[in-house]
Amino acid sequence: MTSPNYSDPSQATTYAAPEQAQSDQKPHMQPQVQVQYVLPPNMQQGGPVLFGQQSGGQIFVQPIGYVDPSSAQICDWLPWSITNIFVGWCLLGLLPLIFSLICRSRKTSNDASGARTMSTLALIFNILVTLAGLAAWIVLIIVLVTINKATSNVTCYPYC
């Protein structure tokens, strides 16, 4: 048996089962046609494959989940965006999360330029939301401490 050649779609490797090896099997299990592995013309070299439809003795090999290495290196900032939902008070944190999810979907569809654009937007909005969220948390803590001091002075005034 020869292995299929995945690098050149014009050369399909044919496999025919030897007659002697299948003489002891049942007649309905013997192959009636030669199996030929054929790659579609748009198949990119090196991607994972899935054996798909069988038609007339040919098995068409379909690529699944092939991710271009250049788009796989693009950072989508998703963990930071999820953290910013809590830091940015949910409303501000949704914007970088949306850009991160769009970036991730464009990476899987091998749109490298669109993924880079969404990655840059997610990075910028993550920085802005983190700074604004931290400032808002600091202001909230200062306000709560100030209110606590103001109310504690009023309640214990005669006794202090």
Short mmCIF file of C-alpha atoms in Angstrom, two decimals:
data_model
loop_
_atom_site.label_atom_id
_atom_site.label_comp_id
_atom_site.label_asym_id
_atom_site.label_seq_id
_atom_site.Cartn_x
_atom_site.Cartn_y
_atom_site.Cartn_z
CA MET A 1 0.00 0.00 0.00
CA THR A 2 1.29 3.43 -0.86
CA SER A 3 0.51 6.56 1.09
CA PRO A 4 -1.37 9.44 -0.54
CA ASN A 5 0.67 12.39 -1.76
CA TYR A 6 -0.83 15.46 -0.08
CA SER A 7 1.57 18.00 -1.54
CA ASP A 8 0.61 17.74 -5.23
CA PRO A 9 -3.10 17.60 -6.16
CA SER A 10 -2.33 16.48 -9.71
CA GLN A 11 -0.71 13.25 -8.50
CA ALA A 12 -3.24 10.98 -6.83
CA THR A 13 -2.03 7.73 -5.33
CA THR A 14 -4.12 4.67 -6.09
CA TYR A 15 -4.55 1.73 -3.75
CA ALA A 16 -5.79 -1.63 -4.96
CA ALA A 17 -6.18 -4.51 -2.54
CA PRO A 18 -4.26 -7.66 -3.49
CA GLU A 19 -6.48 -10.56 -4.50
CA GLN A 20 -4.62 -13.20 -2.47
CA ALA A 21 -4.92 -11.36 0.82
CA GLN A 22 -8.68 -11.09 0.46
CA SER A 23 -9.43 -14.58 -0.84
CA ASP A 24 -10.33 -15.84 2.65
CA GLN A 25 -12.78 -12.96 3.28
CA LYS A 26 -16.45 -12.98 2.47
CA PRO A 27 -17.35 -11.99 -1.10
CA HIS A 28 -19.33 -8.91 -0.06
CA MET A 29 -16.28 -7.50 1.75
CA GLN A 30 -14.00 -7.52 -1.29
CA PRO A 31 -13.49 -4.12 -2.90
CA GLN A 32 -15.17 -3.66 -6.24
CA VAL A 33 -13.35 -0.47 -7.24
CA GLN A 34 -9.93 1.00 -6.80
CA VAL A 35 -9.75 3.74 -4.18
CA GLN A 36 -8.11 6.92 -5.34
CA TYR A 37 -7.27 9.77 -2.95
CA VAL A 38 -7.84 13.15 -4.58
CA LEU A 39 -7.03 16.53 -3.06
CA PRO A 40 -9.16 19.54 -3.97
CA PRO A 41 -7.27 22.24 -5.88
CA ASN A 42 -7.65 24.80 -3.10
CA MET A 43 -5.98 22.53 -0.52
CA GLN A 44 -3.08 24.27 1.18
CA GLN A 45 -0.03 22.20 1.91
CA GLY A 46 0.46 20.98 5.46
CA GLY A 47 -3.04 21.39 6.89
CA PRO A 48 -4.99 18.68 8.72
CA VAL A 49 -7.32 16.66 6.55
CA LEU A 50 -10.66 14.92 6.88
CA PHE A 51 -11.73 12.09 4.64
CA GLY A 52 -15.04 13.21 3.22
CA GLN A 53 -17.44 12.05 0.56
CA GLN A 54 -16.85 8.92 -1.45
CA SER A 55 -17.93 8.92 -5.06
CA GLY A 56 -17.08 6.43 -7.79
CA GLY A 57 -14.02 4.95 -6.13
CA GLN A 58 -12.55 8.32 -5.15
CA ILE A 59 -12.28 9.71 -1.66
CA PHE A 60 -12.12 13.48 -1.63
CA VAL A 61 -9.88 14.85 1.10
CA GLN A 62 -11.22 18.06 2.66
CA PRO A 63 -9.11 20.37 4.85
CA ILE A 64 -10.58 21.18 8.26
CA GLY A 65 -9.49 23.78 10.73
CA TYR A 66 -6.36 24.84 8.88
CA VAL A 67 -5.00 28.00 10.50
CA ASP A 68 -2.44 30.07 8.68
CA PRO A 69 0.73 30.35 10.82
CA SER A 70 0.93 34.12 10.26
CA SER A 71 -2.58 34.67 11.65
CA ALA A 72 -2.01 32.21 14.51
CA GLN A 73 0.66 34.53 15.95
CA ILE A 74 -1.78 37.45 16.29
CA CYS A 75 -2.80 38.02 19.92
CA ASP A 76 -6.53 38.42 20.52
CA TRP A 77 -6.25 39.73 24.14
CA LEU A 78 -9.27 37.66 25.22
CA PRO A 79 -8.19 36.95 28.85
CA TRP A 80 -7.50 40.64 29.42
CA SER A 81 -10.86 41.53 27.88
CA ILE A 82 -12.67 39.11 30.19
CA THR A 83 -10.85 40.63 33.17
CA ASN A 84 -11.88 44.09 32.02
CA ILE A 85 -15.55 43.15 32.39
CA PHE A 86 -14.96 43.20 36.16
CA VAL A 87 -12.45 46.06 36.19
CA GLY A 88 -14.43 48.25 33.78
CA TRP A 89 -17.80 47.84 35.52
CA CYS A 90 -19.26 45.54 32.83
CA LEU A 91 -20.42 48.32 30.52
CA LEU A 92 -16.97 49.53 29.48
CA GLY A 93 -15.55 45.99 29.54
CA LEU A 94 -17.86 44.72 26.81
CA LEU A 95 -16.24 46.80 24.07
CA PRO A 96 -12.77 45.16 24.18
CA LEU A 97 -14.43 41.78 24.63
CA ILE A 98 -16.35 42.25 21.38
CA PHE A 99 -13.18 43.23 19.51
CA SER A 100 -11.33 40.23 20.98
CA LEU A 101 -14.04 37.83 19.86
CA ILE A 102 -14.12 39.34 16.37
CA CYS A 103 -10.32 39.04 16.23
CA ARG A 104 -10.52 35.38 17.23
CA SER A 105 -13.15 34.61 14.58
CA ARG A 106 -11.12 36.37 11.88
CA LYS A 107 -8.04 34.38 12.90
CA THR A 108 -9.93 31.12 12.40
CA SER A 109 -11.17 32.28 9.00
CA ASN A 110 -7.55 33.11 8.00
CA ASP A 111 -8.21 36.85 7.59
CA ALA A 112 -4.85 38.08 8.89
CA SER A 113 -5.27 41.80 8.12
CA GLY A 114 -8.73 41.96 9.71
CA ALA A 115 -7.48 40.01 12.72
CA ARG A 116 -4.56 42.44 13.15
CA THR A 117 -6.96 45.41 13.01
CA MET A 118 -9.29 43.89 15.60
CA SER A 119 -6.31 42.91 17.77
CA THR A 120 -5.05 46.49 17.75
CA LEU A 121 -8.51 47.83 18.61
CA ALA A 122 -8.89 45.28 21.40
CA LEU A 123 -5.47 46.27 22.79
CA ILE A 124 -6.25 50.00 22.71
CA PHE A 125 -9.66 49.59 24.32
CA ASN A 126 -8.25 47.18 26.91
CA ILE A 127 -5.68 49.78 27.94
CA LEU A 128 -8.30 52.55 28.10
CA VAL A 129 -10.83 50.43 30.01
CA THR A 130 -8.18 49.22 32.46
CA LEU A 131 -7.03 52.77 33.22
CA ALA A 132 -10.59 54.14 33.46
CA GLY A 133 -11.74 51.17 35.54
CA LEU A 134 -8.85 51.43 37.99
CA ALA A 135 -9.44 55.18 38.33
CA ALA A 136 -13.15 54.57 38.93
CA TRP A 137 -12.42 51.91 41.59
CA ILE A 138 -9.97 54.24 43.35
CA VAL A 139 -12.50 57.09 43.30
CA LEU A 140 -15.21 54.74 44.64
CA ILE A 141 -12.97 53.63 47.52
CA ILE A 142 -12.06 57.24 48.37
CA VAL A 143 -15.74 58.25 48.30
CA LEU A 144 -16.75 55.33 50.51
CA VAL A 145 -13.99 56.08 53.02
CA THR A 146 -14.95 59.77 53.06
CA ILE A 147 -18.64 58.96 53.57
CA ASN A 148 -17.75 56.51 56.33
CA LYS A 149 -15.68 59.13 58.13
CA ALA A 150 -18.39 61.75 57.74
CA THR A 151 -21.13 59.48 59.07
CA SER A 152 -19.00 58.14 61.91
CA ASN A 153 -18.25 61.72 63.12
CA VAL A 154 -21.94 62.58 63.19
CA THR A 155 -23.06 59.48 65.07
CA CYS A 156 -20.41 59.64 67.78
CA TYR A 157 -20.23 63.43 68.11
CA PRO A 158 -21.56 63.75 71.61
CA TYR A 159 -19.45 60.85 72.86
CA CYS A 160 -16.10 61.56 71.19
#
